[in-house]
Amino acid sequence: MSKQTRVDNFNNWPKSKLFDAEATFIDKLNNFKYEEIFSPCKIKENNDYDTHILISYLLDMVDSLPKRPDHSFDWVWRAFEYMVSDRFSNTNTTSNLRKIVEQDITSIFINNENIKESFFSLVKEIPLQSCEYFVKAILNTNSFSYANDNEYKQLSPFAKRLLTDNGDSTLLNPNIQKLFNYLISRYNYINSESRRNAALIIKNALSGNEIENKDNNEKIKLESNDILIILLSGLGYSFRNDRAHAKSISPFRSSKATIKTYAHCWFMFLLIYEMLNICLLNYKISLIDMNDLHDNIVFNCNSYKKLFKNQISK
């Protein structure tokens, strides 16, 4: 059905038909005003060249809403990556993403507990669909073991990104290593029940809860810095790479698409958008008011929950 619909829609453009998930989502949107489902955080007037490049991307981000949150993610990631590359002279994205977490986002959280609390309240609402997506990346990669040089050399680029600084031999996030080794040793992505259970572990860990590994009586608990690294260098960068390198089908042009697919894409764009806003507090000039940002995260999180209240935990 979906294969024929894709061909027919392309051949008959602009007289295209909606896919089932698209029609269902439009019906859902009819219950909301656009102002109820997302609010951009106000940017202070300025004439800075780089800032206006960011704003141009953010305009495309909001113009893609609400029907194409996957496109909104693409645009906000461009804004985020531009900000990061402008912030640091190092051209290596993997290293720069770690720096932006450790030097910028963490420092904001240390000085403003309200913003930290509101951001992690959003993180706790990560859809199970997003966790399943990330589980695939974890379970399909090489081992995260890091005991000696021989094992280190077998780490995948994905594992290096999360455990080291651009493949340097120093292990920077042992809690992430413990969590992922635990998942790899117990779960199988091919089995739907196993995949779901692994996703629940990820959701629980990202919520700051302790994971008990009964195999060796080990307690696993992620620190806030570990969670940020997973969200940005792991989940966010993986989603960006899959889309940029054409490793997956267009999410809403498939018979497998559901409202859960929209919830996943919406969360991904919102996650990177609010991380960008946090960084803009200290970007060259203060572009965003700190109190506005806290209120914005709370509003957008609540709006996202209202829009996808039946899909987040499914």
PDB file of C-alpha atoms in Angstrom:
ATOM      1  CA  MET A   1       0.000   0.000   0.000  1.00  0.00           C
ATOM      2  CA  SER A   2       2.622   2.538   1.090  1.00  0.00           C
ATOM      3  CA  LYS A   3       4.952   1.643  -1.790  1.00  0.00           C
ATOM      4  CA  GLN A   4       2.228   2.348  -4.336  1.00  0.00           C
ATOM      5  CA  THR A   5       1.231   5.525  -2.494  1.00  0.00           C
ATOM      6  CA  ARG A   6       4.805   6.807  -2.651  1.00  0.00           C
ATOM      7  CA  VAL A   7       5.009   6.191  -6.390  1.00  0.00           C
ATOM      8  CA  ASP A   8       1.574   7.668  -7.066  1.00  0.00           C
ATOM      9  CA  ASN A   9       2.218  10.745  -4.936  1.00  0.00           C
ATOM     10  CA  PHE A  10       5.465  11.440  -6.737  1.00  0.00           C
ATOM     11  CA  ASN A  11       4.102  10.846 -10.220  1.00  0.00           C
ATOM     12  CA  ASN A  12       0.927  12.865  -9.585  1.00  0.00           C
ATOM     13  CA  TRP A  13       2.427  15.763  -7.660  1.00  0.00           C
ATOM     14  CA  PRO A  14       1.010  18.224  -6.632  1.00  0.00           C
ATOM     15  CA  LYS A  15      -2.149  16.121  -6.421  1.00  0.00           C
ATOM     16  CA  SER A  16      -0.863  13.980  -3.578  1.00  0.00           C
ATOM     17  CA  LYS A  17      -2.669  11.838  -1.031  1.00  0.00           C
ATOM     18  CA  LEU A  18      -1.888  11.787   2.665  1.00  0.00           C
ATOM     19  CA  PHE A  19      -0.340   8.727   4.240  1.00  0.00           C
ATOM     20  CA  ASP A  20      -2.357   7.228   7.093  1.00  0.00           C
ATOM     21  CA  ALA A  21      -0.136   8.656   9.842  1.00  0.00           C
ATOM     22  CA  GLU A  22      -0.227  12.108   8.259  1.00  0.00           C
ATOM     23  CA  ALA A  23      -4.028  12.110   8.136  1.00  0.00           C
ATOM     24  CA  THR A  24      -4.251  10.923  11.741  1.00  0.00           C
ATOM     25  CA  PHE A  25      -1.834  13.602  12.921  1.00  0.00           C
ATOM     26  CA  ILE A  26      -3.722  16.364  11.103  1.00  0.00           C
ATOM     27  CA  ASP A  27      -6.891  15.206  12.844  1.00  0.00           C
ATOM     28  CA  LYS A  28      -5.069  15.454  16.172  1.00  0.00           C
ATOM     29  CA  LEU A  29      -3.794  18.957  15.344  1.00  0.00           C
ATOM     30  CA  ASN A  30      -7.357  20.131  14.723  1.00  0.00           C
ATOM     31  CA  ASN A  31      -7.853  19.992  18.496  1.00  0.00           C
ATOM     32  CA  PHE A  32      -5.122  22.582  19.109  1.00  0.00           C
ATOM     33  CA  LYS A  33      -4.183  26.084  18.093  1.00  0.00           C
ATOM     34  CA  TYR A  34      -0.620  26.283  16.827  1.00  0.00           C
ATOM     35  CA  GLU A  35       0.224  28.681  19.672  1.00  0.00           C
ATOM     36  CA  GLU A  36      -0.715  25.919  22.124  1.00  0.00           C
ATOM     37  CA  ILE A  37       1.763  23.330  20.901  1.00  0.00           C
ATOM     38  CA  PHE A  38       5.006  25.307  20.631  1.00  0.00           C
ATOM     39  CA  SER A  39       6.394  28.681  21.600  1.00  0.00           C
ATOM     40  CA  PRO A  40       9.763  30.055  20.422  1.00  0.00           C
ATOM     41  CA  CYS A  41      11.926  31.613  23.108  1.00  0.00           C
ATOM     42  CA  LYS A  42      12.254  35.342  22.404  1.00  0.00           C
ATOM     43  CA  ILE A  43      15.624  36.484  21.040  1.00  0.00           C
ATOM     44  CA  LYS A  44      16.934  39.928  21.923  1.00  0.00           C
ATOM     45  CA  GLU A  45      17.467  42.416  19.112  1.00  0.00           C
ATOM     46  CA  ASN A  46      21.010  42.402  17.755  1.00  0.00           C
ATOM     47  CA  ASN A  47      22.996  42.902  14.556  1.00  0.00           C
ATOM     48  CA  ASP A  48      25.494  40.083  15.035  1.00  0.00           C
ATOM     49  CA  TYR A  49      26.196  38.282  11.745  1.00  0.00           C
ATOM     50  CA  ASP A  50      26.519  34.757  13.188  1.00  0.00           C
ATOM     51  CA  THR A  51      23.442  35.178  15.335  1.00  0.00           C
ATOM     52  CA  HIS A  52      21.347  36.010  12.285  1.00  0.00           C
ATOM     53  CA  ILE A  53      22.583  32.895  10.523  1.00  0.00           C
ATOM     54  CA  LEU A  54      21.242  30.957  13.510  1.00  0.00           C
ATOM     55  CA  ILE A  55      17.957  32.846  13.356  1.00  0.00           C
ATOM     56  CA  SER A  56      17.593  32.023   9.659  1.00  0.00           C
ATOM     57  CA  TYR A  57      17.809  28.315  10.489  1.00  0.00           C
ATOM     58  CA  LEU A  58      15.364  28.734  13.370  1.00  0.00           C
ATOM     59  CA  LEU A  59      12.876  30.417  11.037  1.00  0.00           C
ATOM     60  CA  ASP A  60      12.977  27.332   8.840  1.00  0.00           C
ATOM     61  CA  MET A  61      12.587  25.235  11.984  1.00  0.00           C
ATOM     62  CA  VAL A  62       9.331  26.901  13.054  1.00  0.00           C
ATOM     63  CA  ASP A  63       8.032  27.053   9.480  1.00  0.00           C
ATOM     64  CA  SER A  64       8.333  23.247   9.331  1.00  0.00           C
ATOM     65  CA  LEU A  65       5.991  22.922  12.301  1.00  0.00           C
ATOM     66  CA  PRO A  66       3.698  21.287  13.081  1.00  0.00           C
ATOM     67  CA  LYS A  67       3.439  18.787  10.236  1.00  0.00           C
ATOM     68  CA  ARG A  68       7.144  18.030   9.726  1.00  0.00           C
ATOM     69  CA  PRO A  69       8.913  17.913  13.099  1.00  0.00           C
ATOM     70  CA  ASP A  70      11.633  15.823  11.455  1.00  0.00           C
ATOM     71  CA  HIS A  71      12.472  18.803   9.240  1.00  0.00           C
ATOM     72  CA  SER A  72      12.354  21.031  12.315  1.00  0.00           C
ATOM     73  CA  PHE A  73      15.018  18.781  13.827  1.00  0.00           C
ATOM     74  CA  ASP A  74      17.193  19.131  10.706  1.00  0.00           C
ATOM     75  CA  TRP A  75      17.055  22.927  10.863  1.00  0.00           C
ATOM     76  CA  VAL A  76      17.629  23.268  14.595  1.00  0.00           C
ATOM     77  CA  TRP A  77      20.564  20.864  14.365  1.00  0.00           C
ATOM     78  CA  ARG A  78      22.097  23.103  11.701  1.00  0.00           C
ATOM     79  CA  ALA A  79      21.674  26.078  14.012  1.00  0.00           C
ATOM     80  CA  PHE A  80      23.166  24.144  16.905  1.00  0.00           C
ATOM     81  CA  GLU A  81      26.113  22.852  14.895  1.00  0.00           C
ATOM     82  CA  TYR A  82      26.805  26.326  13.505  1.00  0.00           C
ATOM     83  CA  MET A  83      26.804  27.750  17.027  1.00  0.00           C
ATOM     84  CA  VAL A  84      29.147  25.002  18.233  1.00  0.00           C
ATOM     85  CA  SER A  85      31.602  25.442  15.339  1.00  0.00           C
ATOM     86  CA  ASP A  86      31.596  29.200  15.864  1.00  0.00           C
ATOM     87  CA  ARG A  87      32.122  28.730  19.598  1.00  0.00           C
ATOM     88  CA  PHE A  88      35.189  26.461  19.226  1.00  0.00           C
ATOM     89  CA  SER A  89      38.032  26.601  16.729  1.00  0.00           C
ATOM     90  CA  ASN A  90      38.351  22.805  16.612  1.00  0.00           C
ATOM     91  CA  THR A  91      36.657  21.531  13.451  1.00  0.00           C
ATOM     92  CA  ASN A  92      35.958  18.079  14.901  1.00  0.00           C
ATOM     93  CA  THR A  93      32.243  17.919  15.685  1.00  0.00           C
ATOM     94  CA  THR A  94      32.542  14.992  18.116  1.00  0.00           C
ATOM     95  CA  SER A  95      35.063  16.844  20.269  1.00  0.00           C
ATOM     96  CA  ASN A  96      33.121  20.100  20.059  1.00  0.00           C
ATOM     97  CA  LEU A  97      29.870  18.489  21.196  1.00  0.00           C
ATOM     98  CA  ARG A  98      31.598  17.193  24.303  1.00  0.00           C
ATOM     99  CA  LYS A  99      33.072  20.636  24.963  1.00  0.00           C
ATOM    100  CA  ILE A 100      29.701  22.348  24.625  1.00  0.00           C
ATOM    101  CA  VAL A 101      28.285  19.977  27.252  1.00  0.00           C
ATOM    102  CA  GLU A 102      31.183  20.227  29.683  1.00  0.00           C
ATOM    103  CA  GLN A 103      32.010  23.915  29.309  1.00  0.00           C
ATOM    104  CA  ASP A 104      28.726  25.608  28.431  1.00  0.00           C
ATOM    105  CA  ILE A 105      25.616  23.642  29.349  1.00  0.00           C
ATOM    106  CA  THR A 106      27.028  22.305  32.612  1.00  0.00           C
ATOM    107  CA  SER A 107      28.136  25.775  33.715  1.00  0.00           C
ATOM    108  CA  ILE A 108      24.646  27.149  33.087  1.00  0.00           C
ATOM    109  CA  PHE A 109      23.145  24.346  35.156  1.00  0.00           C
ATOM    110  CA  ILE A 110      25.565  24.986  38.027  1.00  0.00           C
ATOM    111  CA  ASN A 111      24.515  28.628  38.168  1.00  0.00           C
ATOM    112  CA  ASN A 112      20.802  28.182  37.526  1.00  0.00           C
ATOM    113  CA  GLU A 113      19.020  25.313  39.203  1.00  0.00           C
ATOM    114  CA  ASN A 114      15.634  26.293  37.723  1.00  0.00           C
ATOM    115  CA  ILE A 115      16.808  25.870  34.134  1.00  0.00           C
ATOM    116  CA  LYS A 116      18.512  22.583  34.995  1.00  0.00           C
ATOM    117  CA  GLU A 117      15.358  21.285  36.665  1.00  0.00           C
ATOM    118  CA  SER A 118      13.070  22.323  33.806  1.00  0.00           C
ATOM    119  CA  PHE A 119      15.395  20.786  31.201  1.00  0.00           C
ATOM    120  CA  PHE A 120      15.638  17.440  32.963  1.00  0.00           C
ATOM    121  CA  SER A 121      11.869  17.464  33.423  1.00  0.00           C
ATOM    122  CA  LEU A 122      11.699  17.493  29.626  1.00  0.00           C
ATOM    123  CA  VAL A 123      14.242  14.675  29.410  1.00  0.00           C
ATOM    124  CA  LYS A 124      12.088  12.493  31.678  1.00  0.00           C
ATOM    125  CA  GLU A 125       9.333  12.717  29.049  1.00  0.00           C
ATOM    126  CA  ILE A 126      11.452  11.097  26.343  1.00  0.00           C
ATOM    127  CA  PRO A 127       9.192   8.816  24.278  1.00  0.00           C
ATOM    128  CA  LEU A 128       9.783   5.109  24.534  1.00  0.00           C
ATOM    129  CA  GLN A 129       9.997   5.205  20.723  1.00  0.00           C
ATOM    130  CA  SER A 130      13.077   7.446  21.003  1.00  0.00           C
ATOM    131  CA  CYS A 131      14.614   5.075  23.527  1.00  0.00           C
ATOM    132  CA  GLU A 132      14.001   2.118  21.197  1.00  0.00           C
ATOM    133  CA  TYR A 133      15.633   4.064  18.383  1.00  0.00           C
ATOM    134  CA  PHE A 134      18.683   4.641  20.565  1.00  0.00           C
ATOM    135  CA  VAL A 135      18.756   1.019  21.756  1.00  0.00           C
ATOM    136  CA  LYS A 136      19.252  -0.030  18.150  1.00  0.00           C
ATOM    137  CA  ALA A 137      22.368   2.144  17.926  1.00  0.00           C
ATOM    138  CA  ILE A 138      23.717   0.689  21.174  1.00  0.00           C
ATOM    139  CA  LEU A 139      23.040  -2.981  20.474  1.00  0.00           C
ATOM    140  CA  ASN A 140      24.183  -2.852  16.855  1.00  0.00           C
ATOM    141  CA  THR A 141      27.578  -1.351  17.656  1.00  0.00           C
ATOM    142  CA  ASN A 142      30.785  -3.069  18.724  1.00  0.00           C
ATOM    143  CA  SER A 143      31.464  -3.786  22.378  1.00  0.00           C
ATOM    144  CA  PHE A 144      31.737  -0.897  24.811  1.00  0.00           C
ATOM    145  CA  SER A 145      34.311  -2.846  26.855  1.00  0.00           C
ATOM    146  CA  TYR A 146      37.342  -0.756  27.724  1.00  0.00           C
ATOM    147  CA  ALA A 147      39.770  -2.899  29.706  1.00  0.00           C
ATOM    148  CA  ASN A 148      42.963  -2.673  27.671  1.00  0.00           C
ATOM    149  CA  ASP A 149      44.463  -1.279  24.487  1.00  0.00           C
ATOM    150  CA  ASN A 150      43.354  -4.233  22.368  1.00  0.00           C
ATOM    151  CA  GLU A 151      39.715  -3.806  23.353  1.00  0.00           C
ATOM    152  CA  TYR A 152      39.980  -0.051  22.981  1.00  0.00           C
ATOM    153  CA  LYS A 153      40.988  -0.418  19.338  1.00  0.00           C
ATOM    154  CA  GLN A 154      37.796  -2.385  18.700  1.00  0.00           C
ATOM    155  CA  LEU A 155      35.503   0.411  19.847  1.00  0.00           C
ATOM    156  CA  SER A 156      33.144   1.660  17.144  1.00  0.00           C
ATOM    157  CA  PRO A 157      33.044   5.378  16.246  1.00  0.00           C
ATOM    158  CA  PHE A 158      29.711   5.503  18.082  1.00  0.00           C
ATOM    159  CA  ALA A 159      31.276   4.085  21.253  1.00  0.00           C
ATOM    160  CA  LYS A 160      34.310   6.369  21.043  1.00  0.00           C
ATOM    161  CA  ARG A 161      32.031   9.393  20.726  1.00  0.00           C
ATOM    162  CA  LEU A 162      30.312   8.561  24.004  1.00  0.00           C
ATOM    163  CA  LEU A 163      33.254   7.292  26.050  1.00  0.00           C
ATOM    164  CA  THR A 164      36.219   9.370  24.903  1.00  0.00           C
ATOM    165  CA  ASP A 165      37.189  12.720  23.469  1.00  0.00           C
ATOM    166  CA  ASN A 166      37.443  11.973  19.748  1.00  0.00           C
ATOM    167  CA  GLY A 167      38.998   8.545  20.294  1.00  0.00           C
ATOM    168  CA  ASP A 168      41.562   9.599  22.877  1.00  0.00           C
ATOM    169  CA  SER A 169      42.567   6.681  25.099  1.00  0.00           C
ATOM    170  CA  THR A 170      41.198   8.253  28.293  1.00  0.00           C
ATOM    171  CA  LEU A 171      37.865   6.850  29.431  1.00  0.00           C
ATOM    172  CA  LEU A 172      35.700   9.869  30.281  1.00  0.00           C
ATOM    173  CA  ASN A 173      32.292   8.353  31.002  1.00  0.00           C
ATOM    174  CA  PRO A 174      32.589   5.023  32.876  1.00  0.00           C
ATOM    175  CA  ASN A 175      28.929   5.174  33.922  1.00  0.00           C
ATOM    176  CA  ILE A 176      27.869   5.165  30.260  1.00  0.00           C
ATOM    177  CA  GLN A 177      30.196   2.248  29.622  1.00  0.00           C
ATOM    178  CA  LYS A 178      28.667   0.258  32.492  1.00  0.00           C
ATOM    179  CA  LEU A 179      25.114   0.974  31.349  1.00  0.00           C
ATOM    180  CA  PHE A 180      25.717   0.055  27.725  1.00  0.00           C
ATOM    181  CA  ASN A 181      27.696  -3.090  28.571  1.00  0.00           C
ATOM    182  CA  TYR A 182      24.770  -4.103  30.769  1.00  0.00           C
ATOM    183  CA  LEU A 183      22.314  -3.573  27.896  1.00  0.00           C
ATOM    184  CA  ILE A 184      24.512  -5.393  25.372  1.00  0.00           C
ATOM    185  CA  SER A 185      24.908  -8.401  27.664  1.00  0.00           C
ATOM    186  CA  ARG A 186      21.171  -8.803  28.367  1.00  0.00           C
ATOM    187  CA  TYR A 187      19.087  -7.568  25.440  1.00  0.00           C
ATOM    188  CA  ASN A 188      18.484  -8.310  21.774  1.00  0.00           C
ATOM    189  CA  TYR A 189      17.175  -5.631  19.414  1.00  0.00           C
ATOM    190  CA  ILE A 190      15.532  -8.143  17.056  1.00  0.00           C
ATOM    191  CA  ASN A 191      13.196  -9.429  19.770  1.00  0.00           C
ATOM    192  CA  SER A 192      10.427  -6.852  20.309  1.00  0.00           C
ATOM    193  CA  GLU A 193       9.951  -7.617  24.013  1.00  0.00           C
ATOM    194  CA  SER A 194      13.691  -7.512  24.658  1.00  0.00           C
ATOM    195  CA  ARG A 195      14.001  -4.254  22.712  1.00  0.00           C
ATOM    196  CA  ARG A 196      11.197  -2.665  24.702  1.00  0.00           C
ATOM    197  CA  ASN A 197      12.726  -3.762  28.012  1.00  0.00           C
ATOM    198  CA  ALA A 198      16.071  -2.269  26.994  1.00  0.00           C
ATOM    199  CA  ALA A 199      14.306   0.964  26.034  1.00  0.00           C
ATOM    200  CA  LEU A 200      12.672   1.094  29.462  1.00  0.00           C
ATOM    201  CA  ILE A 201      16.131   0.786  31.040  1.00  0.00           C
ATOM    202  CA  ILE A 202      17.363   3.709  28.921  1.00  0.00           C
ATOM    203  CA  LYS A 203      14.349   5.843  29.848  1.00  0.00           C
ATOM    204  CA  ASN A 204      14.836   5.008  33.513  1.00  0.00           C
ATOM    205  CA  ALA A 205      18.551   5.808  33.413  1.00  0.00           C
ATOM    206  CA  LEU A 206      18.021   9.122  31.587  1.00  0.00           C
ATOM    207  CA  SER A 207      15.516  10.049  34.298  1.00  0.00           C
ATOM    208  CA  GLY A 208      18.376   9.864  36.791  1.00  0.00           C
ATOM    209  CA  ASN A 209      17.264   6.623  38.421  1.00  0.00           C
ATOM    210  CA  GLU A 210      19.648   3.935  39.617  1.00  0.00           C
ATOM    211  CA  ILE A 211      19.879   0.719  37.585  1.00  0.00           C
ATOM    212  CA  GLU A 212      20.690  -2.475  39.436  1.00  0.00           C
ATOM    213  CA  ASN A 213      22.801  -5.034  37.611  1.00  0.00           C
ATOM    214  CA  LYS A 214      21.907  -8.209  39.501  1.00  0.00           C
ATOM    215  CA  ASP A 215      24.468 -10.217  37.518  1.00  0.00           C
ATOM    216  CA  ASN A 216      27.323  -8.650  39.478  1.00  0.00           C
ATOM    217  CA  ASN A 217      25.477  -6.650  42.171  1.00  0.00           C
ATOM    218  CA  GLU A 218      26.600  -3.420  40.518  1.00  0.00           C
ATOM    219  CA  LYS A 219      24.669  -0.173  40.826  1.00  0.00           C
ATOM    220  CA  ILE A 220      24.591   1.993  37.700  1.00  0.00           C
ATOM    221  CA  LYS A 221      23.609   5.639  37.966  1.00  0.00           C
ATOM    222  CA  LEU A 222      24.207   8.335  35.366  1.00  0.00           C
ATOM    223  CA  GLU A 223      25.397  11.753  36.451  1.00  0.00           C
ATOM    224  CA  SER A 224      23.839  14.807  34.780  1.00  0.00           C
ATOM    225  CA  ASN A 225      26.925  15.171  32.570  1.00  0.00           C
ATOM    226  CA  ASP A 226      26.569  11.535  31.425  1.00  0.00           C
ATOM    227  CA  ILE A 227      22.926  12.146  30.524  1.00  0.00           C
ATOM    228  CA  LEU A 228      23.813  15.248  28.517  1.00  0.00           C
ATOM    229  CA  ILE A 229      26.527  13.381  26.611  1.00  0.00           C
ATOM    230  CA  ILE A 230      24.095  10.561  25.798  1.00  0.00           C
ATOM    231  CA  LEU A 231      21.397  12.990  24.643  1.00  0.00           C
ATOM    232  CA  LEU A 232      23.638  15.145  22.479  1.00  0.00           C
ATOM    233  CA  SER A 233      26.595  13.038  21.300  1.00  0.00           C
ATOM    234  CA  GLY A 234      24.635   9.797  21.324  1.00  0.00           C
ATOM    235  CA  LEU A 235      20.930  10.173  20.601  1.00  0.00           C
ATOM    236  CA  GLY A 236      20.965  13.571  18.865  1.00  0.00           C
ATOM    237  CA  TYR A 237      24.062  12.987  16.736  1.00  0.00           C
ATOM    238  CA  SER A 238      22.880   9.504  15.753  1.00  0.00           C
ATOM    239  CA  PHE A 239      19.522  10.875  14.595  1.00  0.00           C
ATOM    240  CA  ARG A 240      21.309  13.627  12.684  1.00  0.00           C
ATOM    241  CA  ASN A 241      23.690  11.146  11.014  1.00  0.00           C
ATOM    242  CA  ASP A 242      20.946   8.720  10.009  1.00  0.00           C
ATOM    243  CA  ARG A 243      19.050  11.552   8.324  1.00  0.00           C
ATOM    244  CA  ALA A 244      22.060  13.322   6.823  1.00  0.00           C
ATOM    245  CA  HIS A 245      23.586  10.125   5.425  1.00  0.00           C
ATOM    246  CA  ALA A 246      20.290   8.716   4.152  1.00  0.00           C
ATOM    247  CA  LYS A 247      20.309   5.616   6.367  1.00  0.00           C
ATOM    248  CA  SER A 248      16.563   5.512   6.968  1.00  0.00           C
ATOM    249  CA  ILE A 249      13.301   6.009   5.111  1.00  0.00           C
ATOM    250  CA  SER A 250      11.509   9.341   5.362  1.00  0.00           C
ATOM    251  CA  PRO A 251       9.657   8.808   8.666  1.00  0.00           C
ATOM    252  CA  PHE A 252       6.132   9.771   7.603  1.00  0.00           C
ATOM    253  CA  ARG A 253       6.198   8.227   4.123  1.00  0.00           C
ATOM    254  CA  SER A 254       5.815   4.719   5.459  1.00  0.00           C
ATOM    255  CA  SER A 255       2.990   2.375   6.414  1.00  0.00           C
ATOM    256  CA  LYS A 256       4.861   1.796   9.698  1.00  0.00           C
ATOM    257  CA  ALA A 257       4.536   5.454  10.709  1.00  0.00           C
ATOM    258  CA  THR A 258       2.198   6.230  13.591  1.00  0.00           C
ATOM    259  CA  ILE A 259       1.593   9.111  15.979  1.00  0.00           C
ATOM    260  CA  LYS A 260       4.474   7.616  18.011  1.00  0.00           C
ATOM    261  CA  THR A 261       6.722   8.477  15.076  1.00  0.00           C
ATOM    262  CA  TYR A 262       5.621  12.094  15.348  1.00  0.00           C
ATOM    263  CA  ALA A 263       6.216  12.053  19.109  1.00  0.00           C
ATOM    264  CA  HIS A 264       9.763  10.773  18.535  1.00  0.00           C
ATOM    265  CA  CYS A 265      10.614  13.415  15.938  1.00  0.00           C
ATOM    266  CA  TRP A 266       8.957  16.179  17.974  1.00  0.00           C
ATOM    267  CA  PHE A 267      10.930  15.279  21.074  1.00  0.00           C
ATOM    268  CA  MET A 268      14.185  15.196  19.101  1.00  0.00           C
ATOM    269  CA  PHE A 269      13.680  18.673  17.664  1.00  0.00           C
ATOM    270  CA  LEU A 270      12.540  20.064  21.022  1.00  0.00           C
ATOM    271  CA  LEU A 271      15.492  18.519  22.855  1.00  0.00           C
ATOM    272  CA  ILE A 272      18.084  20.126  20.578  1.00  0.00           C
ATOM    273  CA  TYR A 273      16.153  23.402  20.435  1.00  0.00           C
ATOM    274  CA  GLU A 274      16.198  23.831  24.214  1.00  0.00           C
ATOM    275  CA  MET A 275      19.858  22.778  24.393  1.00  0.00           C
ATOM    276  CA  LEU A 276      20.616  25.454  21.815  1.00  0.00           C
ATOM    277  CA  ASN A 277      18.731  28.045  23.866  1.00  0.00           C
ATOM    278  CA  ILE A 278      20.728  27.101  26.958  1.00  0.00           C
ATOM    279  CA  CYS A 279      23.955  27.684  25.039  1.00  0.00           C
ATOM    280  CA  LEU A 280      22.688  31.012  23.676  1.00  0.00           C
ATOM    281  CA  LEU A 281      22.593  32.387  27.208  1.00  0.00           C
ATOM    282  CA  ASN A 282      26.380  32.784  26.967  1.00  0.00           C
ATOM    283  CA  TYR A 283      26.888  32.986  23.209  1.00  0.00           C
ATOM    284  CA  LYS A 284      28.885  36.167  22.413  1.00  0.00           C
ATOM    285  CA  ILE A 285      26.198  38.368  23.865  1.00  0.00           C
ATOM    286  CA  SER A 286      23.284  37.278  25.997  1.00  0.00           C
ATOM    287  CA  LEU A 287      20.651  36.537  23.356  1.00  0.00           C
ATOM    288  CA  ILE A 288      17.999  35.072  25.637  1.00  0.00           C
ATOM    289  CA  ASP A 289      16.671  36.098  29.022  1.00  0.00           C
ATOM    290  CA  MET A 290      17.300  33.419  31.656  1.00  0.00           C
ATOM    291  CA  ASN A 291      13.808  33.653  33.141  1.00  0.00           C
ATOM    292  CA  ASP A 292      12.253  33.490  29.676  1.00  0.00           C
ATOM    293  CA  LEU A 293      14.195  30.315  28.955  1.00  0.00           C
ATOM    294  CA  HIS A 294      12.973  28.546  32.077  1.00  0.00           C
ATOM    295  CA  ASP A 295       9.363  29.443  31.246  1.00  0.00           C
ATOM    296  CA  ASN A 296       9.876  28.421  27.627  1.00  0.00           C
ATOM    297  CA  ILE A 297      11.173  24.958  28.499  1.00  0.00           C
ATOM    298  CA  VAL A 298       8.265  24.407  30.897  1.00  0.00           C
ATOM    299  CA  PHE A 299       5.691  25.600  28.354  1.00  0.00           C
ATOM    300  CA  ASN A 300       7.070  23.545  25.460  1.00  0.00           C
ATOM    301  CA  CYS A 301       7.421  20.455  27.630  1.00  0.00           C
ATOM    302  CA  ASN A 302       3.829  20.713  28.833  1.00  0.00           C
ATOM    303  CA  SER A 303       2.590  21.381  25.298  1.00  0.00           C
ATOM    304  CA  TYR A 304       4.472  18.369  23.992  1.00  0.00           C
ATOM    305  CA  LYS A 305       2.938  16.207  26.742  1.00  0.00           C
ATOM    306  CA  LYS A 306      -0.571  17.418  25.891  1.00  0.00           C
ATOM    307  CA  LEU A 307      -0.042  16.741  22.196  1.00  0.00           C
ATOM    308  CA  PHE A 308       1.416  13.263  22.670  1.00  0.00           C
ATOM    309  CA  LYS A 309       0.094  12.231  26.088  1.00  0.00           C
ATOM    310  CA  ASN A 310      -0.991   8.805  24.792  1.00  0.00           C
ATOM    311  CA  GLN A 311       2.206   8.055  22.871  1.00  0.00           C
ATOM    312  CA  ILE A 312       5.121   8.977  25.161  1.00  0.00           C
ATOM    313  CA  SER A 313       5.116   5.753  27.160  1.00  0.00           C
ATOM    314  CA  LYS A 314       4.028   3.375  24.382  1.00  0.00           C
TER     315      LYS A 314
END
